[in-house]
Short mmCIF file of C-alpha atoms and ligand atoms in Angstrom, two decimals:
data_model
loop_
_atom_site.label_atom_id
_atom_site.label_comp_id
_atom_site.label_asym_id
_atom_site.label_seq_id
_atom_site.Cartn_x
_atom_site.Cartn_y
_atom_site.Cartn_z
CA UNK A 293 111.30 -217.45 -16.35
CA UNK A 294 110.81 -217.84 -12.43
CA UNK A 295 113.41 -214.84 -11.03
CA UNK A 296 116.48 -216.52 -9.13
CA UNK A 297 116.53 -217.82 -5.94
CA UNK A 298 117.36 -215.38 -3.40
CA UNK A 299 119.99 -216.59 -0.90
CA UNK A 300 121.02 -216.29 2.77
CA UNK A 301 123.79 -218.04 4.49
CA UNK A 302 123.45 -217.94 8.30
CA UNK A 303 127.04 -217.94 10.01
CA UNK A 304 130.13 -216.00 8.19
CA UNK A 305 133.09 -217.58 9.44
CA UNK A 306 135.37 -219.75 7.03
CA UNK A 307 132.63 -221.60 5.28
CA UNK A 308 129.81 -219.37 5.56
CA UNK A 309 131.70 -216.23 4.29
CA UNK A 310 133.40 -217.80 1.11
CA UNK A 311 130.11 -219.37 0.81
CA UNK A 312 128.17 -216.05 0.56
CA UNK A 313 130.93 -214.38 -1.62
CA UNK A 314 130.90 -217.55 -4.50
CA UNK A 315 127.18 -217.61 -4.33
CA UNK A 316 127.69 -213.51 -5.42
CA UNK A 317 129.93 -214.83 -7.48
CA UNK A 318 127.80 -216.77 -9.48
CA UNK A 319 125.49 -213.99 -9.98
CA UNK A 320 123.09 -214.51 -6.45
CA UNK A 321 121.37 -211.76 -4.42
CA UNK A 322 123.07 -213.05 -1.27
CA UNK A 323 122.62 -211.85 2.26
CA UNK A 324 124.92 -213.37 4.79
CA UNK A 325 123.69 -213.25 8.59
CA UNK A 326 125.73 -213.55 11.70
CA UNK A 327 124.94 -213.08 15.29
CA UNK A 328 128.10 -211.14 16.18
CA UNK A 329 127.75 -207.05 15.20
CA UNK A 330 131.67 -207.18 14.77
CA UNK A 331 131.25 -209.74 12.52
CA UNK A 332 128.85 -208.62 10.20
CA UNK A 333 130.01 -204.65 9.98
CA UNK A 334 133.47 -206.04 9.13
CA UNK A 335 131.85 -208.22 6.69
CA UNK A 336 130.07 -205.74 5.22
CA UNK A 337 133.19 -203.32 4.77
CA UNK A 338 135.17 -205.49 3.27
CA UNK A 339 137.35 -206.77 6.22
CA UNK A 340 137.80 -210.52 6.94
CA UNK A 341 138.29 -211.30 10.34
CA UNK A 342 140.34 -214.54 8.95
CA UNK A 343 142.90 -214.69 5.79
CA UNK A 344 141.48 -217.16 3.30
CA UNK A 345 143.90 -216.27 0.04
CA UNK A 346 141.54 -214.24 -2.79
CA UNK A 347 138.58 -213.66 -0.88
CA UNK A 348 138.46 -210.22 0.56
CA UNK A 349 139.00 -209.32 -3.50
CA UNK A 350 136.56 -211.79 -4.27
CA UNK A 351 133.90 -209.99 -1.94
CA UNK A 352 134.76 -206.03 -2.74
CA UNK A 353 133.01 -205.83 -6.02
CA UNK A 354 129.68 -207.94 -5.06
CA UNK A 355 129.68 -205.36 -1.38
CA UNK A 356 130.01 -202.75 -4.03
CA UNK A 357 127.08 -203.67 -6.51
CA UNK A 358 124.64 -204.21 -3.02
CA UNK A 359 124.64 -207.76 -4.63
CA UNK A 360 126.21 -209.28 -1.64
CA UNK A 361 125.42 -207.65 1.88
CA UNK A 362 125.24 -208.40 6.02
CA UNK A 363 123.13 -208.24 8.70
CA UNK A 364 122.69 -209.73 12.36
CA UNK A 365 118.97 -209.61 11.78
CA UNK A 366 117.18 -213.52 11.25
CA UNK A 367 114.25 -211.81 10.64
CA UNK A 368 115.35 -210.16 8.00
CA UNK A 369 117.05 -213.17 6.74
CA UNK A 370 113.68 -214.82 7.12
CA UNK A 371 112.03 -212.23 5.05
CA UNK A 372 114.87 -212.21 2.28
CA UNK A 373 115.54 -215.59 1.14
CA UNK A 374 114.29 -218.06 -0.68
CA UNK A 375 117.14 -221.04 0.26
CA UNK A 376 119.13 -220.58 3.27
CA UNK A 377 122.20 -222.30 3.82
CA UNK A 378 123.59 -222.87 7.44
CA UNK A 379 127.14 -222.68 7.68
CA UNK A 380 127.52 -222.01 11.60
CA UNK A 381 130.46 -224.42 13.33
CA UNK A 382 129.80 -227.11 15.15
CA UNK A 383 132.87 -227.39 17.58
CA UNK A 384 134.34 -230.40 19.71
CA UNK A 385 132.35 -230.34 24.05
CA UNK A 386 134.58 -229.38 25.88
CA UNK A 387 136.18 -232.16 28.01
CA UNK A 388 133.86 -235.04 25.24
CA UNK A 389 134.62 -236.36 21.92
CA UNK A 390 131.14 -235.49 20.60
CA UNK A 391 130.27 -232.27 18.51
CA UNK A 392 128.19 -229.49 19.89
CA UNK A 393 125.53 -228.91 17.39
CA UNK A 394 123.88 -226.16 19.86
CA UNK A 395 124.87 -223.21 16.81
CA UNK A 396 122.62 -225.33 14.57
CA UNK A 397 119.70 -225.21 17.15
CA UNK A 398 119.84 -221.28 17.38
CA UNK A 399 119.82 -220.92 14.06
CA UNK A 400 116.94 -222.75 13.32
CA UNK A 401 115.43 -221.30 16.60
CA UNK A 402 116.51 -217.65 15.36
CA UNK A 403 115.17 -217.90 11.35
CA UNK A 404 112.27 -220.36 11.72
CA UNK A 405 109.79 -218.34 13.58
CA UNK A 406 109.99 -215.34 10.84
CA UNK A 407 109.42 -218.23 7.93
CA UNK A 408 105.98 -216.83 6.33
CA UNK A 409 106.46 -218.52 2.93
CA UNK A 410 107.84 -221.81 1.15
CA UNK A 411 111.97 -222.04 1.62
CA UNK A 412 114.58 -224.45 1.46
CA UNK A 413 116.95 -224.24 4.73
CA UNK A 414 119.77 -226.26 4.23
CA UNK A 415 122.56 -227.40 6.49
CA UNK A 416 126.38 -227.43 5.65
CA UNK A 417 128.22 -227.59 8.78
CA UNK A 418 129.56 -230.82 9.49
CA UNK A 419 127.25 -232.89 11.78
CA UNK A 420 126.47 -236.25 13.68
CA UNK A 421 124.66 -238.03 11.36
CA UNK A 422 121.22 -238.36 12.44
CA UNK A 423 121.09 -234.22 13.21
CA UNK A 424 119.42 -233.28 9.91
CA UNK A 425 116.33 -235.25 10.54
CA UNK A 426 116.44 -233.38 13.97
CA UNK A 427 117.17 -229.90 12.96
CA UNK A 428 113.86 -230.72 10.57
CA UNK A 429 111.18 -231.48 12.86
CA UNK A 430 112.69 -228.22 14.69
CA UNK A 431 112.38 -225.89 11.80
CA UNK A 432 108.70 -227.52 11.14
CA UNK A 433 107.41 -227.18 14.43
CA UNK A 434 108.52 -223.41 14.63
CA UNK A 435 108.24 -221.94 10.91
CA UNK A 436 104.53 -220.60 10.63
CA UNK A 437 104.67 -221.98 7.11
CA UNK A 438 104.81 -225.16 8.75
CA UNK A 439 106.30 -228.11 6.38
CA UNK A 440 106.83 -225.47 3.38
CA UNK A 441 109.97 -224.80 5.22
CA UNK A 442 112.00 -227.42 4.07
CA UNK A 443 115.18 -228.63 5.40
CA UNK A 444 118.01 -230.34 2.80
CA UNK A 445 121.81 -231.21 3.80
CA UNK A 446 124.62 -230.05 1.89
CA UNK A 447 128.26 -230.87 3.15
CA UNK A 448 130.70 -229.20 2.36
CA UNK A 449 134.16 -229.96 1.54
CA UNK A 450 136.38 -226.97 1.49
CA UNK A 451 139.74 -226.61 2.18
CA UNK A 452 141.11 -223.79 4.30
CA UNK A 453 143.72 -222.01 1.91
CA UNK A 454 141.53 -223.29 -1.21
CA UNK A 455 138.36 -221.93 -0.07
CA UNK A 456 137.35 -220.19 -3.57
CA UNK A 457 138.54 -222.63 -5.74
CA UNK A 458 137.09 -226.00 -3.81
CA UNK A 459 133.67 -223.69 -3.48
CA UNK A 460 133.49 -222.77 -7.67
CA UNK A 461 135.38 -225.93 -8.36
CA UNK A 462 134.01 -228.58 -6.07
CA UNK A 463 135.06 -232.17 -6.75
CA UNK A 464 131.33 -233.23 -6.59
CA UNK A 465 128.27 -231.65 -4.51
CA UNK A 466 125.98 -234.16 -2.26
CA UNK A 467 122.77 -232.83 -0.97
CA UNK A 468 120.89 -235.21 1.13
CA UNK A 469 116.83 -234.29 1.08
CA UNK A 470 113.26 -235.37 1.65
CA UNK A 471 111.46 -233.93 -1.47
CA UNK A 472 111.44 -233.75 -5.42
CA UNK A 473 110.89 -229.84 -4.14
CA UNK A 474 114.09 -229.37 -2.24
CA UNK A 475 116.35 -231.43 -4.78
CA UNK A 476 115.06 -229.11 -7.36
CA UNK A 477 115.70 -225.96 -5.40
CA UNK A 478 119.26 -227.03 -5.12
CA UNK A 479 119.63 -228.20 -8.49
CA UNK A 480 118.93 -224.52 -9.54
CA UNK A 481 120.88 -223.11 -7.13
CA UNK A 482 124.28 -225.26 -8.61
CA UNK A 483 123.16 -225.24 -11.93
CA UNK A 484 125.99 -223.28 -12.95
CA UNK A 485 128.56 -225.58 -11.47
CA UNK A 486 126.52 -229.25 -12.82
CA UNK A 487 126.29 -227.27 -16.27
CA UNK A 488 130.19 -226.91 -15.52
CA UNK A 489 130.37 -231.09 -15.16
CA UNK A 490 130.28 -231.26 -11.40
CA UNK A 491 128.97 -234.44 -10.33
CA UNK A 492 125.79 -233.87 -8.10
CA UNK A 493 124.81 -236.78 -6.10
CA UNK A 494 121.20 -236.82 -4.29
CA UNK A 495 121.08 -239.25 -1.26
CA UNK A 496 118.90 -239.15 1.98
CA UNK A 497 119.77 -236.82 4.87
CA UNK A 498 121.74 -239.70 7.06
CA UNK A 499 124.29 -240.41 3.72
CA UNK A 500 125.07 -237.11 3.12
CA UNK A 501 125.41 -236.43 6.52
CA UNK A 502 128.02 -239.25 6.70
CA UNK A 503 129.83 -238.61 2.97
CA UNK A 504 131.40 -235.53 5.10
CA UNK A 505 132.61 -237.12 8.12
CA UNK A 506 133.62 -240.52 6.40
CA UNK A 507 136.11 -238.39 4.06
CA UNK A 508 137.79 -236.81 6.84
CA UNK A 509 137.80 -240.11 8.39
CA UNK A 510 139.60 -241.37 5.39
CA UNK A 511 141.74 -238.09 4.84
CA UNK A 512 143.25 -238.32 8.84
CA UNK A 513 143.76 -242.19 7.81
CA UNK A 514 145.97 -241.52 5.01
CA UNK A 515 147.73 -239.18 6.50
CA UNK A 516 148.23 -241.37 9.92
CA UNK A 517 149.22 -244.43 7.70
CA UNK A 518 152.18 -242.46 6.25
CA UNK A 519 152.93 -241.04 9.75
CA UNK A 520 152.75 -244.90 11.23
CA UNK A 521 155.22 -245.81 8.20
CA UNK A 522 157.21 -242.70 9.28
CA UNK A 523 158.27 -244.72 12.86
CA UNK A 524 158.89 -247.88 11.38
CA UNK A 525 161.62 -246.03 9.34
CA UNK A 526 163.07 -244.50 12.26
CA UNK A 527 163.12 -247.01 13.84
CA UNK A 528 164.78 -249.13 10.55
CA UNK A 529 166.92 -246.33 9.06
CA UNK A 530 164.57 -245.76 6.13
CA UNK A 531 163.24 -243.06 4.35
CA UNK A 532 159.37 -242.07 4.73
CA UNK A 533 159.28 -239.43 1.63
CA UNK A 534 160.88 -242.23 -0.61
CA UNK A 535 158.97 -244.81 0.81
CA UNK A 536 155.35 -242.46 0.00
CA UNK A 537 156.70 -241.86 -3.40
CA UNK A 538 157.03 -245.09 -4.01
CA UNK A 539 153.37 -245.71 -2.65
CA UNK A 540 152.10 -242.90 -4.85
CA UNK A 541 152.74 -243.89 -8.67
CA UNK A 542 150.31 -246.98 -7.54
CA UNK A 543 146.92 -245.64 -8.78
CA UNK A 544 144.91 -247.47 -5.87
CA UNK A 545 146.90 -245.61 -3.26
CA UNK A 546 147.53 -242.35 -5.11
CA UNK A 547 150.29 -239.75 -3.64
CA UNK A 548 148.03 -236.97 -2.08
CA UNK A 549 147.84 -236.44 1.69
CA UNK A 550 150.36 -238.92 2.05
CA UNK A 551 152.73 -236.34 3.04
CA UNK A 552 154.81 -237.88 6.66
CA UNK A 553 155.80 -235.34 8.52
CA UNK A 554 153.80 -233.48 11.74
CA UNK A 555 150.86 -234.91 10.91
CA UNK A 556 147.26 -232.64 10.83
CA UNK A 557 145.24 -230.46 13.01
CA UNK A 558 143.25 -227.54 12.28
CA UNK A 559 139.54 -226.86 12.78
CA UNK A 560 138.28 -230.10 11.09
CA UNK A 561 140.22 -233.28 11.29
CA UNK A 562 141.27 -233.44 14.64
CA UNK A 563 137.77 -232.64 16.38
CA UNK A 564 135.53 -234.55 13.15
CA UNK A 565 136.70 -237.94 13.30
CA UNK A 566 136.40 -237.63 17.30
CA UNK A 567 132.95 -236.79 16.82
CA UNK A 568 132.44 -239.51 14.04
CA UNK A 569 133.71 -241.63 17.12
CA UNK A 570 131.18 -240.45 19.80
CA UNK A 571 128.40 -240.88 17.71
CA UNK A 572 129.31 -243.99 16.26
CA UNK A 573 129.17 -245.27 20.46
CA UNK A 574 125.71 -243.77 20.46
CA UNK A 575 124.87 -245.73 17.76
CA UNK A 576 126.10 -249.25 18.94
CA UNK A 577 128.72 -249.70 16.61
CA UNK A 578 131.38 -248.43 18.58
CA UNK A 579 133.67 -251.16 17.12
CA UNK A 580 133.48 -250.05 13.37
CA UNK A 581 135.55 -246.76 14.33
CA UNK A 582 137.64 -247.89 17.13
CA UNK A 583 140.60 -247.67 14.27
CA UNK A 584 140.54 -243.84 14.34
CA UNK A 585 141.37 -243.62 18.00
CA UNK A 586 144.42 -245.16 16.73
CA UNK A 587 144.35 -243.01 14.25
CA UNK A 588 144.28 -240.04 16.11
CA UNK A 589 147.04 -241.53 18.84
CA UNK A 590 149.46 -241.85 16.05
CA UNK A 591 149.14 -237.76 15.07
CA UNK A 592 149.59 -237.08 18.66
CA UNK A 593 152.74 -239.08 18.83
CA UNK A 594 154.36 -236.94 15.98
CA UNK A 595 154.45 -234.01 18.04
CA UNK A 596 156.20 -235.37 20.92
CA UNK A 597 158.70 -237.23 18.89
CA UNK A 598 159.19 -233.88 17.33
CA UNK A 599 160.09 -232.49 20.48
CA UNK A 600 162.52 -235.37 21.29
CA UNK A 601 164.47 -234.89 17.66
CA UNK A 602 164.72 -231.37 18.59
CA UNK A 603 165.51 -231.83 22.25
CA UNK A 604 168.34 -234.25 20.91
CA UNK A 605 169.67 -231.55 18.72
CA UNK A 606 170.29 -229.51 21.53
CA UNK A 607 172.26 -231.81 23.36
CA UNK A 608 169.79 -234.31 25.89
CA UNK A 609 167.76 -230.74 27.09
CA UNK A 610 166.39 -227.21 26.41
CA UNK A 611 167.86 -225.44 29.54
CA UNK A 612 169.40 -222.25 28.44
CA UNK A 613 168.76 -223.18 24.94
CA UNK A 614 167.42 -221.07 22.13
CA UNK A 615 164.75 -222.61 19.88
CA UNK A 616 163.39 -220.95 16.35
CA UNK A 617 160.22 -222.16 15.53
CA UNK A 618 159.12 -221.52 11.81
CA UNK A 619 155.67 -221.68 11.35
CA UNK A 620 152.23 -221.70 13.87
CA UNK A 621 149.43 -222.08 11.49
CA UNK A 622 148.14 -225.51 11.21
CA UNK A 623 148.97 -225.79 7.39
CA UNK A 624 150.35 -223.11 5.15
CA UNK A 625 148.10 -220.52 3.19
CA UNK A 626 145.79 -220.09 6.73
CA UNK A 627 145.97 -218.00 9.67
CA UNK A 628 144.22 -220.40 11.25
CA UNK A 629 146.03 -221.91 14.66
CA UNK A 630 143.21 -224.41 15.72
CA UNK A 631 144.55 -227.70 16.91
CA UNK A 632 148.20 -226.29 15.60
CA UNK A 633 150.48 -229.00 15.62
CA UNK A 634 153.31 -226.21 15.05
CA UNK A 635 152.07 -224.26 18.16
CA UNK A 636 151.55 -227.78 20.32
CA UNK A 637 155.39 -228.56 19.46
CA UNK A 638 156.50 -224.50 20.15
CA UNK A 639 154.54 -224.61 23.91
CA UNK A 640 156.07 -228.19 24.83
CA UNK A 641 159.75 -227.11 24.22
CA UNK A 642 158.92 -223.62 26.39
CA UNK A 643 157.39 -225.88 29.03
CA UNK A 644 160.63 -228.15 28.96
CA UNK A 645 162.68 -225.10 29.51
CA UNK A 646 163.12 -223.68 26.06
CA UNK A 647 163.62 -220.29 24.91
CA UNK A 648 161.41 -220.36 21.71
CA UNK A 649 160.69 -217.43 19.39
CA UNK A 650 157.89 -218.05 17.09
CA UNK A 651 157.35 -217.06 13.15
CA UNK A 652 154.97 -217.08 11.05
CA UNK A 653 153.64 -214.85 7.74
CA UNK A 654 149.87 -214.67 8.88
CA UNK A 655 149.55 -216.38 11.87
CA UNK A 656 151.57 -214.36 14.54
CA UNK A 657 148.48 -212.37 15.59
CA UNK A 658 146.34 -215.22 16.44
CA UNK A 659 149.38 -217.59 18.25
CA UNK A 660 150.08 -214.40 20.19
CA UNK A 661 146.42 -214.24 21.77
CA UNK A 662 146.61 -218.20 22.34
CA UNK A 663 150.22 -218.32 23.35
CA UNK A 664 151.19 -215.11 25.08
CA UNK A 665 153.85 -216.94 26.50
CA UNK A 666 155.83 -217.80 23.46
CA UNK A 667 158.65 -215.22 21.99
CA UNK A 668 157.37 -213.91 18.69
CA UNK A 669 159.88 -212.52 15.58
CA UNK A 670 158.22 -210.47 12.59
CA UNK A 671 160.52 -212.57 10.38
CA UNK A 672 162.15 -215.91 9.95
CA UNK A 673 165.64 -214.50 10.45
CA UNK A 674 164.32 -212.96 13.60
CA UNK A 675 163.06 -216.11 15.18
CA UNK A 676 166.10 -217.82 13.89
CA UNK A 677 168.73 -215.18 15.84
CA UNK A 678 171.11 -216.71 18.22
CA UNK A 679 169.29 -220.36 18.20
CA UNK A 680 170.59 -223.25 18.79
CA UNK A 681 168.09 -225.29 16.82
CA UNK A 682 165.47 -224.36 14.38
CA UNK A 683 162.21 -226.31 13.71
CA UNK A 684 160.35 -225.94 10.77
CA UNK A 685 157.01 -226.87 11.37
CA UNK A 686 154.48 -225.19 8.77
CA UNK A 687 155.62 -225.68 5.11
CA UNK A 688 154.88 -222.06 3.85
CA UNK A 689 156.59 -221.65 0.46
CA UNK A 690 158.61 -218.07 2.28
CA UNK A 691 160.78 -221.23 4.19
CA UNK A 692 161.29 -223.25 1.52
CA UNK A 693 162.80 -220.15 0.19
CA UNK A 694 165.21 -219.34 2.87
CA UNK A 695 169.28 -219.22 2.07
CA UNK A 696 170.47 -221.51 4.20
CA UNK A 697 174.16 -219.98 3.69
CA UNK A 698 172.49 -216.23 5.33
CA UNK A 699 170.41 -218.01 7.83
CA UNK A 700 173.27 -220.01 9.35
CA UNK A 701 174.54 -216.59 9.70
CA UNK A 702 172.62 -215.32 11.83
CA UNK A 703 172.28 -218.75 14.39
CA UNK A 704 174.72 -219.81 17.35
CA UNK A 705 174.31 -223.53 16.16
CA UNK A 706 173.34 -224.55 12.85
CA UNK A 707 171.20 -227.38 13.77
CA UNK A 708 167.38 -227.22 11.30
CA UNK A 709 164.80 -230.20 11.73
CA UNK A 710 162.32 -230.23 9.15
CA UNK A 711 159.05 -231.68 10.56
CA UNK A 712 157.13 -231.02 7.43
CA UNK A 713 159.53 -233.21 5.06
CA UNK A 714 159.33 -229.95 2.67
CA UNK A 715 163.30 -228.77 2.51
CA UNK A 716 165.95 -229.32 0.10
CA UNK A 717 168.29 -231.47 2.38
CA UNK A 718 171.41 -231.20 0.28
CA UNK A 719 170.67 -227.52 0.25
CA UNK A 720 171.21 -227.36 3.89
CA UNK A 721 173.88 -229.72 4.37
CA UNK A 722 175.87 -228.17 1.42
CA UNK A 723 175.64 -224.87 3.69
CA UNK A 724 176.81 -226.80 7.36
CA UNK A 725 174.13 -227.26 8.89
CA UNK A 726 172.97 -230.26 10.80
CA UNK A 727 169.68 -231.65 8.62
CA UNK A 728 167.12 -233.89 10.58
CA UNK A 729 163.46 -234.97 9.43
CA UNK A 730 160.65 -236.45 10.54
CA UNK A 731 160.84 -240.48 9.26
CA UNK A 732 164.08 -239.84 7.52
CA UNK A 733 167.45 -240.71 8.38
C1 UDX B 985 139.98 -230.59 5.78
C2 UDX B 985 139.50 -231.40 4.57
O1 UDX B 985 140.57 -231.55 3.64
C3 UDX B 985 138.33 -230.70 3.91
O2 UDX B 985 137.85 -231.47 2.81
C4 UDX B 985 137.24 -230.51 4.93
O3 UDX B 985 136.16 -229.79 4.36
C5 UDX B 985 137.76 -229.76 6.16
O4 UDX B 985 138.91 -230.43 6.69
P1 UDX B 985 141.48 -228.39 6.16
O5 UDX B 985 141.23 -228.56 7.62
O6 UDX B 985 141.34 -227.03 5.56
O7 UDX B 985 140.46 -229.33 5.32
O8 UDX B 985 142.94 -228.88 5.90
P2 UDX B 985 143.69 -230.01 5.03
O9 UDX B 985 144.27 -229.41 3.83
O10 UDX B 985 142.83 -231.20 4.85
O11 UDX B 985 144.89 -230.37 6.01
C6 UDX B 985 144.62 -230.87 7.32
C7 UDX B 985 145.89 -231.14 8.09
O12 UDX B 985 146.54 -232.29 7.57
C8 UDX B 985 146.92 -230.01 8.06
O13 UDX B 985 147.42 -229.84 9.38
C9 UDX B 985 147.98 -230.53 7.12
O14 UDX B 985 149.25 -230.02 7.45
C10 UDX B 985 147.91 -232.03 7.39
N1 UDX B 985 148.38 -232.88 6.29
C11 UDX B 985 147.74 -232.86 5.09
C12 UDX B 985 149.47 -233.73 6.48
O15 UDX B 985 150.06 -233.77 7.56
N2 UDX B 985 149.87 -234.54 5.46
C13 UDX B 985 149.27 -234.54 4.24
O16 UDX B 985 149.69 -235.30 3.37
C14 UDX B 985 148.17 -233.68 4.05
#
């Protein structure tokens, strides 16, 4: 039997470091490569520079066995693997819609002049489509091994906060290549996961290249529909959680993301279907995708009429008024603050005049580097001391959990608005408080 496939995975952040430790995982010689020292000594002892739930346990015992390890070097990368897989981000241009795939380039520029013998280097981050075909004629001109280094496309479809399970567990796997050679190559590599009864679709580069950014598309969608139902019950006196429940027991429209409340940010959504956008005008069929701008308007609106609810509940303005904020990562189970709806609605009441003090279980540390200017509490009842209004704006399961009897304790006025439609309303009216939500009455 041919030995297994020796793996790299160029770029450790989110993706590329769950991606190295479930490659371990499933019984890989993995080397994970990054260009920042920090990075990759922190990696190597056992430190993540991010909290992804499971995953620093998940990586202890493969650093232990030498199974899994980290290095800044491409050569040695180069030297190493047999199948690389490029996981390095490809964020929103500043001041443009369109991605920035220059991370891709360097990597390919960094690994393929060290490429001495036949590999399979293949792409996860999420791209314009038309950037794998690109990134091949790149690796091709540069690898000496010429068109033995092959280049595949693999999206990837993790969630932050699921990393583990959506990488072991994955609701399908798409890998878009050229060659009988590079399908096979990733065949073996997922052969424990297709054995498993994960579907494994094989398209060309430009499909696979789209399945990513079409189901974030549809994802931001969903969620915007239920957010665009959410103001026509304000504006009718209805209720947006009864309303989606409703929706959900129809099969064709199913009840996941179709949860109305601050609608989505983070590191993907907000910045993908922009890019989807831009390079759907450089292809000349601008019109197909003009919906998402709309799309994307209505998540933007949520936050500001979040800050009018709350700027109602303290009486027409936020001069010399105390505001709790519960929550600054951009979904619960992530420290992540990218594109934080929770942190856009904290800086707009400070801005307005606000006193806000922030909370959060994992994401203090990062909101404090963005936001330096916000008040910050090491616990809910902290935040919530002496405020006239408190906005809960991530739905970690510690809030869900608070007694609103102790809380109201500890506030000057018991208003709560819950802009994640996740609290027990009777719970909190039973206790006197004042109980708004997003789309509900
Ligand atoms: C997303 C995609 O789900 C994933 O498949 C892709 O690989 C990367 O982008 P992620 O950014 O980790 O993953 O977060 P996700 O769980 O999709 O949530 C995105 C945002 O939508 C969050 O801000 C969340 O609060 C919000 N959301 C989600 C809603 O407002 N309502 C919902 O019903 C669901």
């Amino acid at each position: 039997m041919a030995p297994a496939p020796r793996i790299t995975v160029i770029g450790t952040g989110y993706l590329g470091a769950t991606h190295a430790a479930c490659m371990a995982e499933l019984g890989y010689e993995v080397l994970g490569v990054d260009v920042d020292p920090d990075k990759a000594a922190a990696l190597q002892s056992g430190r993540l520079p991010f909290y992804e739930p499971g995953l620093e346990e998940l990586l202890a015992p493969h650093l232990e066995s030498g199974r899994l390890r980290f290095t800044t070097s491409a050569e040695e990368a180069a030297e190493f693997g047999d199948v690389h897989f490029v996981c390095v981000g490809t964020p929103q241009r500043k001041g443009e819609f369109a991605a920035d795939t220059s991370y891709l380039d360097a990597a390919i520029d960094a690994l393929a002049p060290h490429l001495t013998r036949p590999c399979v280097v293949v792409g996860k981050s999420t791209v314009p489509v038309g950037t794998a075909a690109r990134l091949a004629e790149r690796l091709e001109a540069q690898a000496p091994v010429g068109a033995d280094a092959e280049m595949a496309w693999n999206p990837e479809f993790l969630r932050e906060g699921h990393a583990i399970n959506d990488t072991l567990h994955p609701d399908r796997l798409v890998v878009g290549v050229r060659s009988e050679r590079a399908e096979a190559a990733l065949r073996e590599v997922y052969a424990p996961l297709i054995s498993a009864g994960v579907p494994f679709l094989v398209t060309d580069f430009a499909t696979s290249e789209l399945v990513k950014v079409s189901a974030n598309a549809f994802l931001s969608t969903k969620i915007s529909f239920i957010n665009a139902m959410a103001e026509v019950c304000e504006a009718a006196g209805a209720d947006v959680t009864q309303l989606s429940q409703a929706l959900s027991y129809d099969p064709r429209i199913g009840g996941l993301f179709l949860n109305a409340g601050l609608g989505f940010g983070g590191g993907c959504l907000p910045k993908d279907i922009r890019a989807f956008m831009a390079r759907a005008g450089e292809l000349g069929v601008d019109q197909a995708l003009t919906f998402l701008r709309e799309v994307d308007a209505i998540n933007m609106r949520r936050r500001f009429k979040m800050v009018d609810v709350a700027r109602e509940a303290c009486g027409g303005g936020f001069l010399g008024r105390r505001v709790a904020v519960l929550g600054a990562a951009f979904k619960p189970e992530s420290d992540d603050i990218r594109d934080s709806p929770a942190l856009n609605v904290a800086a707009q009441v400070q801005l307005q005049g606000g006193e806000v003090t922030v909370y959060d279980p994992k994401a203090t540390d990062n909101a404090r580097k963005m936001y330096p200017g916000l008040a910050y509490a090491e616990t809910a009842f902290g935040a919530a001391h002496g405020a006239h209004v408190v906005l809960h704006l991530t739905e970690w399961r510690e809030f869900r959990e608070i007694d609103p009897v102790a809380l109201g304790d500890v506030v000057a006025e018991k208003h709560i608005i819950d802009g994640r439609n996740a609290l027990d309303a009777v719970r909190w009216r039973a206790a006197g408080w004042t109980f708004r939500a997003l789309g509900r009455p």
